[in-house]
mmCIF file of C-alpha atoms and ligand atoms in Angstrom:
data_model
loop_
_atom_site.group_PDB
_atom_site.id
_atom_site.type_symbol
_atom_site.label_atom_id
_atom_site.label_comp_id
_atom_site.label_asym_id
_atom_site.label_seq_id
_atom_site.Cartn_x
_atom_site.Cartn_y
_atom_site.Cartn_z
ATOM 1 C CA UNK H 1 5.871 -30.883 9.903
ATOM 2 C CA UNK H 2 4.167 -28.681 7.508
ATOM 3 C CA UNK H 3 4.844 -24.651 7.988
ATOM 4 C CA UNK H 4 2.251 -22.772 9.658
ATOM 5 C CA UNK H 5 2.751 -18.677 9.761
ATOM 6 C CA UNK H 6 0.816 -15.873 11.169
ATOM 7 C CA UNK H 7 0.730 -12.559 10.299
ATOM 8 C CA UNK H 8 -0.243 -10.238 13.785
ATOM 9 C CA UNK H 9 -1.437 -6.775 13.116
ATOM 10 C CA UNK H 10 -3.228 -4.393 15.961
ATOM 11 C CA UNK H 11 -6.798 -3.221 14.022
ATOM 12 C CA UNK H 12 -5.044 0.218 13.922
ATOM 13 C CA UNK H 13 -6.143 0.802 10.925
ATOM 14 C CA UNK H 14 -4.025 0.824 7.287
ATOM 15 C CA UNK H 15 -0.923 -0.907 7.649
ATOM 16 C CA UNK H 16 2.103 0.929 8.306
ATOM 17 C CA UNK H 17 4.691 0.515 5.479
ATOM 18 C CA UNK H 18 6.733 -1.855 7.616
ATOM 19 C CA UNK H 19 3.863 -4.154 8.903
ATOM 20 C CA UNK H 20 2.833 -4.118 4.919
ATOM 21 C CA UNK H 21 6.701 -5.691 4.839
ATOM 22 C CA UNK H 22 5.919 -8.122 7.258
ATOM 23 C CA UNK H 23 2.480 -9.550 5.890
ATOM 24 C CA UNK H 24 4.424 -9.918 2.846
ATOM 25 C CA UNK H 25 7.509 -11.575 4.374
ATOM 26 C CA UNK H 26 4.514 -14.137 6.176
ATOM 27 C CA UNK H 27 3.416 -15.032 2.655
ATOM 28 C CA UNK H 28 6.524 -15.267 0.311
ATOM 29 C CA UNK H 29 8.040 -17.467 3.596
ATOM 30 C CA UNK H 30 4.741 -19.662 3.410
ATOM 31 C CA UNK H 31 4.645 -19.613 -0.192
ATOM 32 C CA UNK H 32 8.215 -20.814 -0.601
ATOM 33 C CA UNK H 33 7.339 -24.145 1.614
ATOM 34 C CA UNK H 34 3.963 -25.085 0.400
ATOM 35 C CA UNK H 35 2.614 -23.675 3.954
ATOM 36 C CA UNK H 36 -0.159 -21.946 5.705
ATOM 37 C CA UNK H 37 -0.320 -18.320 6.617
ATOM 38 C CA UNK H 38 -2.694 -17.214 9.545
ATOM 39 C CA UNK H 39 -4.312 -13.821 9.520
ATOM 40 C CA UNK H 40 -4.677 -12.889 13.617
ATOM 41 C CA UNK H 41 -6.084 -9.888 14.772
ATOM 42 C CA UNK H 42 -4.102 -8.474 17.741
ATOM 43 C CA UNK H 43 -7.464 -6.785 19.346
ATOM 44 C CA UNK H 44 -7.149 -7.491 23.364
ATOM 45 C CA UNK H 45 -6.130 -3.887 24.195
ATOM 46 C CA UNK H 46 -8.984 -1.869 23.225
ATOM 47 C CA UNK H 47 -6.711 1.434 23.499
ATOM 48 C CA UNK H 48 -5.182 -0.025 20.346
ATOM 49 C CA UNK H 49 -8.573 -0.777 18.719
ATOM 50 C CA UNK H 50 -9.539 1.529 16.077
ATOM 51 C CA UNK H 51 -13.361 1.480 14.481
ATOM 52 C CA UNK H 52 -12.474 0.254 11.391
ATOM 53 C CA UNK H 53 -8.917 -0.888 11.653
ATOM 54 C CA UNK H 54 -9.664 -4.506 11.048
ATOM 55 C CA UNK H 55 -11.513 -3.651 7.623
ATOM 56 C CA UNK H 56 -8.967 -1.296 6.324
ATOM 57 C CA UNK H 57 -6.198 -4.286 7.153
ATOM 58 C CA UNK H 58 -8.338 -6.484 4.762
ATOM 59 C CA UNK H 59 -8.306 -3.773 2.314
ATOM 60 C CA UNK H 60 -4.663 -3.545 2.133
ATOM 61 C CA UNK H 61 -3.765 -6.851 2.263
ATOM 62 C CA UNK H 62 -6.415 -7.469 -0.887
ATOM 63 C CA UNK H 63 -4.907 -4.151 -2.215
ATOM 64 C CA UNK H 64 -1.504 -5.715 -1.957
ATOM 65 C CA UNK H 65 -2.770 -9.146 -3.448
ATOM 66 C CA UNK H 66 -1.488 -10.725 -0.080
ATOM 67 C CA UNK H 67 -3.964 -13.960 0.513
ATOM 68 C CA UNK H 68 -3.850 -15.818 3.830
ATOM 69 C CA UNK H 69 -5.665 -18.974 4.083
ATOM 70 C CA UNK H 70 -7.010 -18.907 7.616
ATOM 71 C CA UNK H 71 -8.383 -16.332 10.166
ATOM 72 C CA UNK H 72 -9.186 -13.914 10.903
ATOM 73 C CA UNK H 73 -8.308 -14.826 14.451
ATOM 74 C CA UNK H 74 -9.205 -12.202 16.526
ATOM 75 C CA UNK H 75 -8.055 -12.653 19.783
ATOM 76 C CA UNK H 76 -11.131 -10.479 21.881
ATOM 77 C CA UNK H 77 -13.123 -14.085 20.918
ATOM 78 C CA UNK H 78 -9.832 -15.969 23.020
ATOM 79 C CA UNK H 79 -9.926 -14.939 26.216
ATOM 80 C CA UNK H 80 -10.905 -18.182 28.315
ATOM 81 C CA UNK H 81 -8.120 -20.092 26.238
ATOM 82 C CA UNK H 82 -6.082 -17.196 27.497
ATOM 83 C CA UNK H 83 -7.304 -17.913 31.324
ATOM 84 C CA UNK H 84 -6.828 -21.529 31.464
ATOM 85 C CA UNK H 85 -2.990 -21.090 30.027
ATOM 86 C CA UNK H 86 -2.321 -19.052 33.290
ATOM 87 C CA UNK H 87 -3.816 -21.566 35.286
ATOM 88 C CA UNK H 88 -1.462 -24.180 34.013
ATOM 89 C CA UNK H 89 1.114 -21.868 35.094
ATOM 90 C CA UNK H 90 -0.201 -20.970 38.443
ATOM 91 C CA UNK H 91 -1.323 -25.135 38.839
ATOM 92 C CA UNK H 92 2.537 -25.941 37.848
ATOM 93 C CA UNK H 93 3.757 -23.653 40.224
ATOM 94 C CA UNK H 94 5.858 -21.269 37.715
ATOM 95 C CA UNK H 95 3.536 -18.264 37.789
ATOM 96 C CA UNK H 96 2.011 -16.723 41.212
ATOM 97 C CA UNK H 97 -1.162 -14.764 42.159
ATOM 98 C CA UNK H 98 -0.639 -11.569 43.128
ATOM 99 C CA UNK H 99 -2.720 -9.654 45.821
ATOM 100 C CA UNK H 100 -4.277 -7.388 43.126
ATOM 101 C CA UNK H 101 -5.537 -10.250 41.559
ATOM 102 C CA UNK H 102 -3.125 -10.591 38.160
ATOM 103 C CA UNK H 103 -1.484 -13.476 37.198
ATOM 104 C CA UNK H 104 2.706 -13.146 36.888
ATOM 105 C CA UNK H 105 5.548 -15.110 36.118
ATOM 106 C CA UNK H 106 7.645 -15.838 38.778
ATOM 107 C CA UNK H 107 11.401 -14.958 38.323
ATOM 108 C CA UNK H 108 11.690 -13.361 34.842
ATOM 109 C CA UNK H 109 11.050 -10.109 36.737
ATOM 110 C CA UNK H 110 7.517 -10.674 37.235
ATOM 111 C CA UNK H 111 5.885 -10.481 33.655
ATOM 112 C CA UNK H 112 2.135 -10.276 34.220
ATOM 113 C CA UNK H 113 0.201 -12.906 32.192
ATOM 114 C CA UNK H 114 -3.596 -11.929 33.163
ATOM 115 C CA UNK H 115 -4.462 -8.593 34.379
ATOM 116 C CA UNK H 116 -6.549 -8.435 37.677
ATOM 117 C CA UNK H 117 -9.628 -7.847 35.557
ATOM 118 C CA UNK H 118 -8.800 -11.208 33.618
ATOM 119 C CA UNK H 119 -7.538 -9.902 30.766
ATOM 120 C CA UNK H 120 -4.611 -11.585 29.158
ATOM 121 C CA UNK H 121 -1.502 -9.447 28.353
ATOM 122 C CA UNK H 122 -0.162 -8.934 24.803
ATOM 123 C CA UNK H 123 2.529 -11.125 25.632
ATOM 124 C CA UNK H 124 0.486 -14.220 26.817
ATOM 125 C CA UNK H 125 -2.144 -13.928 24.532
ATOM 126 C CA UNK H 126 0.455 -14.115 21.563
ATOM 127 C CA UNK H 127 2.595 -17.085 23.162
ATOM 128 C CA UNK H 128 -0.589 -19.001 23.869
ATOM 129 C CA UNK H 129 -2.041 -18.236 20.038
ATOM 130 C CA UNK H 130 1.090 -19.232 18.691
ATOM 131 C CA UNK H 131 0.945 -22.293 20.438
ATOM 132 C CA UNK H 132 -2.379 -23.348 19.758
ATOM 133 C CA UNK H 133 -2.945 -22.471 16.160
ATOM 134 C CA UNK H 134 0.374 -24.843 15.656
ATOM 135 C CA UNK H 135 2.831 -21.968 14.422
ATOM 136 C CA UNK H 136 6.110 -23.155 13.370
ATOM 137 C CA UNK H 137 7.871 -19.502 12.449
ATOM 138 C CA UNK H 138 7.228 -16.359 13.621
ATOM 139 C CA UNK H 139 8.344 -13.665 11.225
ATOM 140 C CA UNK H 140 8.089 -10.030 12.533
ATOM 141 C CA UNK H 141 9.900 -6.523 13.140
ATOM 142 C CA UNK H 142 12.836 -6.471 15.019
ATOM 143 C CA UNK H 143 11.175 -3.824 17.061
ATOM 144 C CA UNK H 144 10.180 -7.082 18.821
ATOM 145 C CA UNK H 145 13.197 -8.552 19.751
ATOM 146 C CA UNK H 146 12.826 -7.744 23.281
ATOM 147 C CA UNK H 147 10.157 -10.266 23.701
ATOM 148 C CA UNK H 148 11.400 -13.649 22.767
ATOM 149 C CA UNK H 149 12.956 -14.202 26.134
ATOM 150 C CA UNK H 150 10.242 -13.243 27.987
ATOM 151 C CA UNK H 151 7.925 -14.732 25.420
ATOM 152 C CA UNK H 152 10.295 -18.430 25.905
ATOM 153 C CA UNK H 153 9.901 -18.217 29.488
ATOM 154 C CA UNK H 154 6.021 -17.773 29.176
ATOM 155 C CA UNK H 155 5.715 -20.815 26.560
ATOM 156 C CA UNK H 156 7.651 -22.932 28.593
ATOM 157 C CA UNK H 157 5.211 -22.066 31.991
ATOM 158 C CA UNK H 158 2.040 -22.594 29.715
ATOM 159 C CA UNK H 159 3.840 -26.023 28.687
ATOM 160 C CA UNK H 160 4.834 -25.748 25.036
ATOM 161 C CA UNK H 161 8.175 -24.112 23.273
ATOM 162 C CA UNK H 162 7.891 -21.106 21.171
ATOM 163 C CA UNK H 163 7.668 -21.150 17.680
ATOM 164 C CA UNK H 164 11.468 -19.852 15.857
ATOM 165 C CA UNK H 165 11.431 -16.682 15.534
ATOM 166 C CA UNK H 166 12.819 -14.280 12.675
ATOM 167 C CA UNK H 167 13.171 -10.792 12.674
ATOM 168 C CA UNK H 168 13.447 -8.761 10.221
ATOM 169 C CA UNK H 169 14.713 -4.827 9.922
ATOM 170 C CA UNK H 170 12.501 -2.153 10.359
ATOM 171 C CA UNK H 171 11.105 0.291 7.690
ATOM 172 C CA UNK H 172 12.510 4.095 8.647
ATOM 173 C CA UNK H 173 11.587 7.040 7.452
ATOM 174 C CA UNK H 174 14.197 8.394 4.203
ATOM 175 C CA UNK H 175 15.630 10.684 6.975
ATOM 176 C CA UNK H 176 16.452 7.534 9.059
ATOM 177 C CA UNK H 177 14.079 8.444 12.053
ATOM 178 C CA UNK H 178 11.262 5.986 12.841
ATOM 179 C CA UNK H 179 8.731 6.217 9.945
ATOM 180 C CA UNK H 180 5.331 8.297 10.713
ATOM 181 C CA UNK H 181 2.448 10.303 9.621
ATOM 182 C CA UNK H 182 4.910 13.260 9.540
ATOM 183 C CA UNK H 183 6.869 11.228 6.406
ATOM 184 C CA UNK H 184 3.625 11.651 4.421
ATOM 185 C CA UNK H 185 3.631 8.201 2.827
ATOM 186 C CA UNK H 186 3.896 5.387 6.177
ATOM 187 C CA UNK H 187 0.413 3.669 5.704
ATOM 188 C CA UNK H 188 -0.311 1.854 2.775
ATOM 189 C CA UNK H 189 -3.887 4.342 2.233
ATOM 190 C CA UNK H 190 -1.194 6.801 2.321
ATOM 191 C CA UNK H 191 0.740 5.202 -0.236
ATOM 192 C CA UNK H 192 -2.438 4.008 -2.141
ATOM 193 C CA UNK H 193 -3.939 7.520 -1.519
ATOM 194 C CA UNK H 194 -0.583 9.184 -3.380
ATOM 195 C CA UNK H 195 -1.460 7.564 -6.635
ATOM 196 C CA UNK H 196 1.250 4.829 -5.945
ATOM 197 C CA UNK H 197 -0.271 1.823 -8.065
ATOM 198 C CA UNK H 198 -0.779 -1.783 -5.963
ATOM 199 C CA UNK H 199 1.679 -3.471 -7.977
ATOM 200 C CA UNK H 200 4.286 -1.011 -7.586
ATOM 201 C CA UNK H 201 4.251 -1.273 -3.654
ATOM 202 C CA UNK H 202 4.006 -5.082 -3.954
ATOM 203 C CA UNK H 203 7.115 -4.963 -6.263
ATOM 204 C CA UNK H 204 8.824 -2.551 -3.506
ATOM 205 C CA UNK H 205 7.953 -4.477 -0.744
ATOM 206 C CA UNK H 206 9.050 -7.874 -2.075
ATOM 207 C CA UNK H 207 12.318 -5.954 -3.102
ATOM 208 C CA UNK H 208 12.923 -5.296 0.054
ATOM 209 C CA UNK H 209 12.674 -9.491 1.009
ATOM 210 C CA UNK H 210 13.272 -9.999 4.423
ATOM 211 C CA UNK H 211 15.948 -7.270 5.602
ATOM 212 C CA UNK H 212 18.792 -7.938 7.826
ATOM 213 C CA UNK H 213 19.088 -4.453 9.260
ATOM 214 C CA UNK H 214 17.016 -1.359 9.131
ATOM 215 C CA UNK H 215 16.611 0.225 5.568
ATOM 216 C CA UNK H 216 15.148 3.712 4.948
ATOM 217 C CA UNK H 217 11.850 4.024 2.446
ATOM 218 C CA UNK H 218 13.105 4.600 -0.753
ATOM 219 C CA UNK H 219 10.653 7.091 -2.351
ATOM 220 C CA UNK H 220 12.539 7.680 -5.726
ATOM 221 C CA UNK H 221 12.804 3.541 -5.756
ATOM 222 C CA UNK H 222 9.085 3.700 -5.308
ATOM 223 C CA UNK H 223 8.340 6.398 -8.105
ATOM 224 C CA UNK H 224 10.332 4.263 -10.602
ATOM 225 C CA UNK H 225 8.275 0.611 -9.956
ATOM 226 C CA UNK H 226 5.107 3.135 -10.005
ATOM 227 C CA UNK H 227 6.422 4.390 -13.516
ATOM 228 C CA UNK H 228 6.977 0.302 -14.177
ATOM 229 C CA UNK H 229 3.836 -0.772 -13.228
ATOM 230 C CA UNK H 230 1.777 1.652 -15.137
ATOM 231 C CA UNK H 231 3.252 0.865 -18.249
ATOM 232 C CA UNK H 232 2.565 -2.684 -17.533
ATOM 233 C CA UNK H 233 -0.692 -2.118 -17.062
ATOM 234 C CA UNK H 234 -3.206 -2.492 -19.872
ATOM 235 C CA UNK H 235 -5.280 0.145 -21.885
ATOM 236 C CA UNK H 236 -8.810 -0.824 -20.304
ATOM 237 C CA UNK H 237 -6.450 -1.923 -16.397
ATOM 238 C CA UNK H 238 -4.832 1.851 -16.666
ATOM 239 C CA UNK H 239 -8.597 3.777 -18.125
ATOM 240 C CA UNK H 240 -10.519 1.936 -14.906
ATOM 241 C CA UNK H 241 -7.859 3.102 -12.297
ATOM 242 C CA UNK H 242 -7.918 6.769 -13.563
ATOM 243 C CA UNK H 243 -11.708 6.623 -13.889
ATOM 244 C CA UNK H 244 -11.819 7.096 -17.354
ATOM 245 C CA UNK H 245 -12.888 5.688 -21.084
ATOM 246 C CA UNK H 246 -10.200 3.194 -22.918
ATOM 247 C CA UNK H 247 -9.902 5.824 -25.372
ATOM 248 C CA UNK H 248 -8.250 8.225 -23.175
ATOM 249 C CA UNK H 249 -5.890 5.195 -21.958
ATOM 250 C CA UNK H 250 -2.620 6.715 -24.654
ATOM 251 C CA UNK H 251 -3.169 10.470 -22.629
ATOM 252 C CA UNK H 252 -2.588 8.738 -19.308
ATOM 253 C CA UNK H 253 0.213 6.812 -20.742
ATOM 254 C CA UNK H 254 2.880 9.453 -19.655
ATOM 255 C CA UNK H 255 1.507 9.709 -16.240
ATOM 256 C CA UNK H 256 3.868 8.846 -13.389
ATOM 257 C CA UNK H 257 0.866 7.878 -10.543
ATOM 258 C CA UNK H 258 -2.171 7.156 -10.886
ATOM 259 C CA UNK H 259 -3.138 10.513 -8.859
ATOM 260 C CA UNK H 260 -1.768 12.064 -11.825
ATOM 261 C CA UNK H 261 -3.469 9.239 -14.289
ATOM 262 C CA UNK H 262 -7.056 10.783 -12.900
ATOM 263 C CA UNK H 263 -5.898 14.469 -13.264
ATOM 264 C CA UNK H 264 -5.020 14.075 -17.444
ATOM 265 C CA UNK H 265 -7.737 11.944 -17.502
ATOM 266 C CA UNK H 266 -10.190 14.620 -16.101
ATOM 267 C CA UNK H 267 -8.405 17.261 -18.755
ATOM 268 C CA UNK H 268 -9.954 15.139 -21.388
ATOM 269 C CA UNK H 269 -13.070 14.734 -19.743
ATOM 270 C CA UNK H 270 -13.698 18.545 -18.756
ATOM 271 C CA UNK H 271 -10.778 20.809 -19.221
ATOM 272 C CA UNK H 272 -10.330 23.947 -16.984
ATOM 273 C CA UNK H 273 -11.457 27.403 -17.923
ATOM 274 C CA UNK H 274 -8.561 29.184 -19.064
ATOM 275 C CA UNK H 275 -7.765 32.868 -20.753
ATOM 276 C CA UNK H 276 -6.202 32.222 -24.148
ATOM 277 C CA UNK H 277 -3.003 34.914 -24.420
ATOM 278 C CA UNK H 278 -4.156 37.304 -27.243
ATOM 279 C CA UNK H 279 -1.909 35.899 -29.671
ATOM 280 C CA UNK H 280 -2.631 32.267 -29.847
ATOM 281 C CA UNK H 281 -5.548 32.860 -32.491
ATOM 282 C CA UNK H 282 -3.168 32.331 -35.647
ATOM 283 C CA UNK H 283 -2.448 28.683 -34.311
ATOM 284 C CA UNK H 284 -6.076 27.924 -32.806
ATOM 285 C CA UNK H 285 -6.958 29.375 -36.568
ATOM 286 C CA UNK H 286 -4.482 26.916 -38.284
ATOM 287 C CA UNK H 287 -5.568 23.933 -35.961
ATOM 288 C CA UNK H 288 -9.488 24.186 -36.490
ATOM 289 C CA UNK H 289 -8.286 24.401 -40.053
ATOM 290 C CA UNK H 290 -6.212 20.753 -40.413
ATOM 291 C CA UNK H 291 -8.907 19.551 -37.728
ATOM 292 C CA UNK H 292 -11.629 20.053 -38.885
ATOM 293 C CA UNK H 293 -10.493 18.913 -42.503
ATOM 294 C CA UNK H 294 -9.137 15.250 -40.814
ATOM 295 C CA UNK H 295 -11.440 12.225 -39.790
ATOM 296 C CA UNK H 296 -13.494 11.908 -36.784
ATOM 297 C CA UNK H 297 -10.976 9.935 -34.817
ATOM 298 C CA UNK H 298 -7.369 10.843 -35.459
ATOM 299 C CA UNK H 299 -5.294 7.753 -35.323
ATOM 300 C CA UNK H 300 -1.943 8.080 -33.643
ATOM 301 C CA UNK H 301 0.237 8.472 -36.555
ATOM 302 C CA UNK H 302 -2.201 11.517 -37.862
ATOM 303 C CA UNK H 303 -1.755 13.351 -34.650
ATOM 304 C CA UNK H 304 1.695 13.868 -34.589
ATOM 305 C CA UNK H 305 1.729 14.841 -37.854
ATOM 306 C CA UNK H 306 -1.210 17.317 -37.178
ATOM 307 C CA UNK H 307 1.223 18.076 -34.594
ATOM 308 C CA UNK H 308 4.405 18.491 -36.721
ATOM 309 C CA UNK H 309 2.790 20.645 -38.909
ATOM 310 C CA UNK H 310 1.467 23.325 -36.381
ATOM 311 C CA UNK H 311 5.007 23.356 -35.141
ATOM 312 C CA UNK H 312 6.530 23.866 -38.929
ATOM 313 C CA UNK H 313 4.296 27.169 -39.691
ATOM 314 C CA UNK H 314 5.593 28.477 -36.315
ATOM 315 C CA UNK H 315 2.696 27.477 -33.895
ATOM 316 C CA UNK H 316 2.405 27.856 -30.703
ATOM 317 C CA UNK H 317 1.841 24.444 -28.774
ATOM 318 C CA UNK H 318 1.214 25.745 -25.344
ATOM 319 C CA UNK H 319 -1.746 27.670 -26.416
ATOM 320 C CA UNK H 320 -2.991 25.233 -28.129
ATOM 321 C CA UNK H 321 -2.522 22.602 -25.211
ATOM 322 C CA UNK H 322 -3.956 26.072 -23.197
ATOM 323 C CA UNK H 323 -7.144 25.972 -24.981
ATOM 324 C CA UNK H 324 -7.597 22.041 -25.467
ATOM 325 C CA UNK H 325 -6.903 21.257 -21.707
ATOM 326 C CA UNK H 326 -6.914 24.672 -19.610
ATOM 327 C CA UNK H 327 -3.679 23.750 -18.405
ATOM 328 C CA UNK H 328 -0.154 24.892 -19.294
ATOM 329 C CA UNK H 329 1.138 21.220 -18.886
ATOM 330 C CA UNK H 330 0.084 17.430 -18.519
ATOM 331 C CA UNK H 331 -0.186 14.538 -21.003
ATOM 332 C CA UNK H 332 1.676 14.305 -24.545
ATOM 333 C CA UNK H 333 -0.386 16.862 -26.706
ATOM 334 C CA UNK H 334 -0.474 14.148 -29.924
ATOM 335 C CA UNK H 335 -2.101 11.431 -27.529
ATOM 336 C CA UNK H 336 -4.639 14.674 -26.576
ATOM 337 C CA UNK H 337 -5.810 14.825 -30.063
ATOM 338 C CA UNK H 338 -6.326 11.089 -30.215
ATOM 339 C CA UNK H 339 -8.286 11.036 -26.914
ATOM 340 C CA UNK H 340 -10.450 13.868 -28.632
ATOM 341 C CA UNK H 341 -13.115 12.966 -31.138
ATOM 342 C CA UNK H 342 -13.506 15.897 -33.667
ATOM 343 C CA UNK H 343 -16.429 18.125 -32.649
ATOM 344 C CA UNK H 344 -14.737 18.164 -29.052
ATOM 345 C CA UNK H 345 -11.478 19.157 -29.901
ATOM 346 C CA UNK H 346 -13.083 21.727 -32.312
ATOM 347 C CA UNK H 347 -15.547 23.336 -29.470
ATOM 348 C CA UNK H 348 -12.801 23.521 -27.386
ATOM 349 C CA UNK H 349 -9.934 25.216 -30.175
ATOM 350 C CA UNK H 350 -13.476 27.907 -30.748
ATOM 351 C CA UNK H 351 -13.864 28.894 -27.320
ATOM 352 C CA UNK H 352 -14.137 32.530 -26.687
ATOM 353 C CA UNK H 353 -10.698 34.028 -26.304
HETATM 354 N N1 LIG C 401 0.332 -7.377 17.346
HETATM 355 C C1 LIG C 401 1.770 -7.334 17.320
HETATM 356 C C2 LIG C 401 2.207 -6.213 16.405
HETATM 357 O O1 LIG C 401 1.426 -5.754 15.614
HETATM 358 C C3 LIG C 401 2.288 -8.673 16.857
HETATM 359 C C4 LIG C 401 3.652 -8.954 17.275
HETATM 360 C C5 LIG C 401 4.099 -10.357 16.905
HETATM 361 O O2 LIG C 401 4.147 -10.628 15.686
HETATM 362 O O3 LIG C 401 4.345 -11.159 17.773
HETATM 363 O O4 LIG C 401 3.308 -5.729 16.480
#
């Protein structure tokens, strides 16, 4: 029998850090037996149903380079396959009707299968999806652990057996406490919005595997694979995610996330207005000088030389990155003056002090 997965999110929007885990535990688990992962959209509880939560999904699970090869699924479209499951279990005599109208198992201390509107419950409607779409594992957070005896009892009324069932540990916050908003980085848009690069989360996540027991995020973890992943990108891959020209990839070499990537790359691009301190004119002098005597393009070699040799007579650096970028710090100063063509770098060491 060939493997058949499903990955179940809510349309809640971007995926929280630990659901990201899970999408990627579906895949790696279908990936490792030549089997089929489902995308379903958990979308019967409107309360839970954000505008836009099923797009932003997509978006991080393209952003994460996690494929699935069928669905979406979306469960709102299910509802009479939902129905006639509860019949089977009222027909067979293991669920009852109640006098408001719902559907509930009898025994396991009444679990309600339809609502008295019709609506199915979170707990049928997964059972009875998981039956039909032929799902042979279940891989999810252990925050649902609860459910698998209530969710056996359930398959067996609706006539099938439930899928197995793995669980792995949830994704907590570094301070141990249950990972939110508050953390700053529990959605992958969070993640994706703090300049963390896609590969770098993918590399965290499937780090992480499928974990026995809780684990905390691991934020200086992440900052190194971000550091990784940047310096495994190449010079037009890097230039495109800071928004940028190739030739400004070697300045946004020594950036640690791409939030900062855009930031050295928009130094280049337009630097900040800045007051020169009075005595920086000997080394702005001295650098026009070698500048303007070198070729258009300074290849990287020539830079740190030009570089060297301000430093030898005594120059001072900082005012020179001062008037070049506006800012006190950011990318390697040599890899500055190779971004800059000559004119530029000359307007810019010549602006009123
Ligand atoms: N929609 C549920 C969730 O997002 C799915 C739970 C399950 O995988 O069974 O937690």
């Amino acid at each position: 029998m060939s493997v058949r997965v499903r990955f179940a999110p809510s349309p809640t929007g971007s995926l929280h850090v630990g659901n990201a885990l899970t999408a990627v535990a579906n895949r790696t688990f279908a990936d490792a037996h030549a089997g089929t992962l489902v995308l379903r959209i958990d979308d019967t509880d409107a309360s839970r149903s954000v505008a836009g939560g099923e797009e932003a999904i997509l978006d991080d699970l393209a952003w994460l380079v996690v494929a699935f090869d069928e669905g979406p699924v979306r469960q709102s479209g299910r509802g009479p396959l939902y129905a006639e499951a509860a019949e089977r279990a009222l027909t067979s005599g293991v669920a009852a009707r109640d006098a408001d109208g719902a559907i509930r198992l009898s025994g396991t201390a009444g679990t309600t299968l339809l609502r008295a509107d019709g609506s199915a419950t979170y707990q049928l409607a997964s059972v009875v999806d998981d039956l039909d779409l032929r799902i042979t594992h279940v891989l999810r957070g252990s925050d649902h652990r609860p459910n698998v005896e209530i969710q056996q009892a359930i398959a067996r009324a609706v006539g099938g057996e439930l899928p197995d069932v793995i669980h792995h540990g949830l994704v907590l916050g570094p301070d141990g406490k249950k990972l939110s908003k508050r953390h700053g980085h529990s959605s992958i848009s969070e993640l994706r919005d703090a300049g963390f690069p896609a590969a770098a989360v993918r590399a965290y996540l499937d780090e992480l595997d499928l974990p026995a027991h809780d684990v905390h995020l691991d934020l200086p973890r992440l900052r190194r694979l971000a550091v990784d992943a940047i310096a495994a990108m190449g010079d037009e891959e890097l230039a495109a995610a800071a928004g940028a020209s190739v030739e400004a990839a070697p300045v946004l070499r020594g950036a640690r996330t791409l939030v900062e990537a855009r930031a050295y790359a928009g130094l280049v691009l337009a630097p900040q207005p800045v007051e020169l301190p009075s005595d920086s004119a000997l080394t702005l002098d001295r650098f026009v000088e070698l500048r303007a005597a070198a070729a258009e393009r300074l290849a990287a070699e020539e830079a740190r030389a030009l570089v060297r040799e301000l430093k030898a007579v005594g120059g001072d650096l900082r005012a020179l990155r001062l008037a070049l970028t506006g800012a006190p710090t950011g990318p390697e100063l040599a890899a500055l003056l190779v971004a800059l063509p000559r004119a530029e770098a000359l307007a810019r060491a010549t602006r009123p002090r």
